[in-house]
Amino acid sequence: MTQIFDDVDQLAVTTIRTLSIDAIERANSGHPGAPMGLAPVAYLLFTRFLKHDPSDPGWPDRDRFVLSCGHASMLLYSALHLTGYDLPLEELENFRQWGSRTPGHPEVGLVPGVEMTTGPLGQGTATSVGMAVAEAHLAVEFNRPGDRVVDHRTWVLCSDGDLMEGVSSEAASLAGHLRLGRLVWIWDDNRITIEGGTDLSFSENVPARFAAYGWRVLEVDDGNDLDALSAAFETAVADDGRPTLIRVRTHIAWGAPTKQDSASAHGAPLGADEVRATKRAYGWPEDETFLVPPEVAARCREAGARGADAHRGWQTAVDAWAEGHPDLAREWRRRLARELPVGWTDALPSFDANGAKIATRAASGKVLAALAPVLDELIGGSADLAPSNKSLIDGGGDLLAQTPGNRNFHFGIREHAMGAILNGLSLHGEFRPYGATFLVFSDYMRPAIRLAALMEQPVIYVFTHDSIWVGEDGPTHQPVEHILALRVIPGLVVVRPADANETAAAWQVAIERSAGPTALLLSRQGLPVLEEARNAGADGVARGAYILVDGEGGAPQIVLVATGGEVSLALDAHRELVQRGIRVRVVSMPSWELFAEQTDDYRRQVLPPSIPRLAVEAGVTLGWRDVVGDNGAVIGIDRFGASAPGAEVAQHLGLTAEAIVKKAIELVGNES
Ligand SMILES: Cc1ncc(C[n+]2csc(CCOP(=O)(O)OP(=O)(O)O)c2C)c(N)n1
């Protein structure tokens, strides 16, 4: 359909530019250049192409829009305000101020219409791939011949910085491989970054690179040409089985007499004189601020209202579909509401302590196999380590271009993109995605994990090979600082179960967390199934720490606190210490974060303040001092590991029951 544009459209484009300029000037902070260059793109998208209903930003079948270059936030806020989202002009006037709904970079959950929190360049582009996969998967799950309940696209606006970041390359490679035809990235090719022109650091042929990834590449040579942009968008929405990159040649700070095409317009207000001169160049009243001409307001609201009409039409179709497919509709609504099926915990396996050892990664695989049939929202995979991570869903099928409805994702060796894609799947709303790799490589996912926590997304990380017991692969593969590194991320719950039953309980914790990510840290090596954890374990894991065994014949003289595989070592030490007549309590502490949420009473009950504590964990000791206090001690590893069989490495690094016994006797001796 050919689009016709008139003066009101041009005026609306200028309104987006001036609103952005004014808000940034008022805040005396922000990034005016990109919004000024991209205003036509945003206007066109939000008024003619994006399927959205400003009166209901959560409409499940809306197109997803991601502003990957989050620094251009005022562009988005202007478009949201004009098209009728609940973002009044006063919010724009309060840009970047405490308590406003117009933060420096877009934040999901805070700003209506914002689909994800962006700012770290590359994360938005990569995350969008997860959103597009979500759509493709749901379409298979819920659409039926003649009924398209799920029928939307994912649009991204991205900058040079986004396309320089490696994570976007990983994600684009996967998107091309998966032939995500409903994914469109619009690249703001303004050739300027903070330090100057892109010729300083960015010279590959980006269109050719994307073509090689299997993308369709469209080019618009003048970002102010609404007809040309519109023609490109029309082409992009005609799904040809490939994702689309639209390269749009724009000018940063377009229209600013001295700042257009200059890096100085990237991240600082234009300044009063330049603002006046720019408005003059636009033919705009120089002294007006936050001006929205009535005809612009009416035009943009009209576009928003068309979205509401489309939403109503969709609802009617959905009601009919639901009548014909009541079970499917029930499941869909459950998933949308993020409710868990009644009785799902019955599927959780329990493990017998029959003498055989089982690695917690293997137990995790068994838990996943048991949960997958009752939780269709579980979807995920590994960054090429599934056989080691035990992360495949039996019978889930491979999620490939021709089978997007399957559940086993193959991320390839792309941990960075995996993290972001998990966020996209989660943000879409109907999934509980999980991603697996070795704990040591969680560093490669850290930016996305941080964002998952910031966005309160219930993503699950399956991090196996969680200590120096990895063994022969050596220090590159032996995590040492990683447990703590994850614990310091606010909002992330880290669970390091001690045995198979604690692993089942850890999965339960992860599944029941509806607003925030969970990292499961699992052993490579076999671990005894602890008789002691069988009954207390589920509740104990949920509480973060619990008494596994206690000293007999009076109050304990010492408390051993351990996590993961080191709990078994602590139990061995316990037996030895009891023989020596020392009363010992062993506390399993799979999660610092969950324990911190408990009442003071419970925490004192588990760790009585007057009794010395000895903590044992195969990781850096930093942080444990808070748990053991000044009178306690910590056995950990404050160096890199080494290449040798795991038990031998542990021996050399002092992580043994004997070392625990020795230190415990010392502590008890100090006390007596
Ligand atoms: C991962 C990451 N690194 C660095 C930054 C800081 N930063 C913000 S914008 C930007 C680059 C600006 O260039 P471009 O992406 O082309 O945006 P434009 O100048 O066109 O607004 C940088 C380095 C960031 N936001 N994220």
PDB file of N, CA, C and O and ligand atoms in Angstrom, residues 34 71 119-121 159-161 165 190 192-194 252 266, ligand 1:
ATOM      1  N   ALA A  34      20.967  11.571  17.854  1.00  0.00           N
ATOM      2  CA  ALA A  34      20.290  10.428  17.224  1.00  0.00           C
ATOM      3  C   ALA A  34      18.787  10.684  17.058  1.00  0.00           C
ATOM      4  O   ALA A  34      18.242  10.435  15.974  1.00  0.00           O
ATOM      5  N   HIS A  71      20.407   5.270  24.251  1.00  0.00           N
ATOM      6  CA  HIS A  71      20.727   6.684  24.523  1.00  0.00           C
ATOM      7  C   HIS A  71      19.802   7.624  23.753  1.00  0.00           C
ATOM      8  O   HIS A  71      19.639   8.772  24.117  1.00  0.00           O
ATOM      9  N   GLY A 119      20.528   0.310  26.711  1.00  0.00           N
ATOM     10  CA  GLY A 119      21.588   1.248  27.099  1.00  0.00           C
ATOM     11  C   GLY A 119      22.942   0.624  26.814  1.00  0.00           C
ATOM     12  O   GLY A 119      23.760   1.222  26.129  1.00  0.00           O
ATOM     13  N   PRO A 120      23.164  -0.603  27.316  1.00  0.00           N
ATOM     14  CA  PRO A 120      24.388  -1.301  26.908  1.00  0.00           C
ATOM     15  C   PRO A 120      24.253  -1.683  25.432  1.00  0.00           C
ATOM     16  O   PRO A 120      23.407  -2.505  25.072  1.00  0.00           O
ATOM     17  N   LEU A 121      25.027  -1.048  24.577  1.00  0.00           N
ATOM     18  CA  LEU A 121      24.850  -1.241  23.135  1.00  0.00           C
ATOM     19  C   LEU A 121      24.996  -2.714  22.756  1.00  0.00           C
ATOM     20  O   LEU A 121      25.808  -3.439  23.319  1.00  0.00           O
ATOM     21  N   SER A 159      22.065   1.477  16.292  1.00  0.00           N
ATOM     22  CA  SER A 159      23.055   2.483  15.867  1.00  0.00           C
ATOM     23  C   SER A 159      24.362   1.806  15.447  1.00  0.00           C
ATOM     24  O   SER A 159      24.502   0.585  15.529  1.00  0.00           O
ATOM     25  N   ASP A 160      25.300   2.633  15.057  1.00  0.00           N
ATOM     26  CA  ASP A 160      26.623   2.087  14.705  1.00  0.00           C
ATOM     27  C   ASP A 160      27.186   1.276  15.869  1.00  0.00           C
ATOM     28  O   ASP A 160      27.737   0.187  15.677  1.00  0.00           O
ATOM     29  N   GLY A 161      27.039   1.831  17.058  1.00  0.00           N
ATOM     30  CA  GLY A 161      27.570   1.149  18.244  1.00  0.00           C
ATOM     31  C   GLY A 161      26.960  -0.226  18.417  1.00  0.00           C
ATOM     32  O   GLY A 161      27.660  -1.199  18.757  1.00  0.00           O
ATOM     33  N   GLU A 165      29.210  -3.862  18.370  1.00  0.00           N
ATOM     34  CA  GLU A 165      29.294  -4.790  19.501  1.00  0.00           C
ATOM     35  C   GLU A 165      29.178  -6.233  19.011  1.00  0.00           C
ATOM     36  O   GLU A 165      28.253  -6.571  18.259  1.00  0.00           O
ATOM     37  N   ASN A 190      24.591   6.834  10.684  1.00  0.00           N
ATOM     38  CA  ASN A 190      24.932   8.271  10.673  1.00  0.00           C
ATOM     39  C   ASN A 190      26.442   8.511  10.695  1.00  0.00           C
ATOM     40  O   ASN A 190      26.903   9.644  10.659  1.00  0.00           O
ATOM     41  N   ILE A 192      28.672   8.480  12.829  1.00  0.00           N
ATOM     42  CA  ILE A 192      29.277   9.240  13.935  1.00  0.00           C
ATOM     43  C   ILE A 192      29.136   8.431  15.219  1.00  0.00           C
ATOM     44  O   ILE A 192      28.068   7.877  15.494  1.00  0.00           O
ATOM     45  N   THR A 193      30.210   8.360  15.982  1.00  0.00           N
ATOM     46  CA  THR A 193      30.126   7.827  17.345  1.00  0.00           C
ATOM     47  C   THR A 193      30.746   8.872  18.287  1.00  0.00           C
ATOM     48  O   THR A 193      30.940  10.014  17.873  1.00  0.00           O
ATOM     49  N   ILE A 194      31.033   8.478  19.497  1.00  0.00           N
ATOM     50  CA  ILE A 194      31.457   9.482  20.474  1.00  0.00           C
ATOM     51  C   ILE A 194      32.809  10.109  20.127  1.00  0.00           C
ATOM     52  O   ILE A 194      33.018  11.308  20.252  1.00  0.00           O
ATOM     53  N   ILE A 252      23.415  12.767  12.042  1.00  0.00           N
ATOM     54  CA  ILE A 252      23.253  13.051  13.465  1.00  0.00           C
ATOM     55  C   ILE A 252      22.979  14.550  13.618  1.00  0.00           C
ATOM     56  O   ILE A 252      23.560  15.376  12.915  1.00  0.00           O
ATOM     57  N   HIS A 266      26.346  14.094  19.825  1.00  0.00           N
ATOM     58  CA  HIS A 266      25.940  12.757  20.279  1.00  0.00           C
ATOM     59  C   HIS A 266      25.368  12.785  21.693  1.00  0.00           C
ATOM     60  O   HIS A 266      24.262  12.320  21.923  1.00  0.00           O
TER      61      HIS A 266
HETATM   62  C1  LIG B   1      28.317  -1.582  25.690  1.00  0.00           C
HETATM   63  C2  LIG B   1      28.393  -0.098  25.639  1.00  0.00           C
HETATM   64  N1  LIG B   1      29.595   0.490  25.512  1.00  0.00           N
HETATM   65  C3  LIG B   1      29.688   1.831  25.503  1.00  0.00           C
HETATM   66  C4  LIG B   1      28.576   2.616  25.643  1.00  0.00           C
HETATM   67  C5  LIG B   1      28.705   4.131  25.705  1.00  0.00           C
HETATM   68  N2  LIG B   1      28.171   4.705  24.444  1.00  0.00           N
HETATM   69  C6  LIG B   1      26.948   5.197  24.367  1.00  0.00           C
HETATM   70  S1  LIG B   1      26.545   5.649  22.797  1.00  0.00           S
HETATM   71  C7  LIG B   1      28.053   5.166  22.220  1.00  0.00           C
HETATM   72  C8  LIG B   1      28.406   5.191  20.765  1.00  0.00           C
HETATM   73  C9  LIG B   1      27.719   6.223  20.012  1.00  0.00           C
HETATM   74  O1  LIG B   1      27.736   5.956  18.653  1.00  0.00           O
HETATM   75  P1  LIG B   1      26.456   5.401  17.926  1.00  0.00           P
HETATM   76  O2  LIG B   1      26.123   4.083  18.442  1.00  0.00           O
HETATM   77  O3  LIG B   1      26.717   5.507  16.470  1.00  0.00           O
HETATM   78  O4  LIG B   1      25.309   6.410  18.346  1.00  0.00           O
HETATM   79  P2  LIG B   1      25.085   7.886  17.786  1.00  0.00           P
HETATM   80  O5  LIG B   1      26.367   8.627  17.954  1.00  0.00           O
HETATM   81  O6  LIG B   1      24.700   7.746  16.388  1.00  0.00           O
HETATM   82  O7  LIG B   1      24.014   8.448  18.652  1.00  0.00           O
HETATM   83  C10 LIG B   1      28.841   4.691  23.251  1.00  0.00           C
HETATM   84  C11 LIG B   1      30.238   4.218  23.074  1.00  0.00           C
HETATM   85  C12 LIG B   1      27.343   1.955  25.771  1.00  0.00           C
HETATM   86  N3  LIG B   1      26.210   2.629  25.928  1.00  0.00           N
HETATM   87  N4  LIG B   1      27.268   0.613  25.748  1.00  0.00           N
END
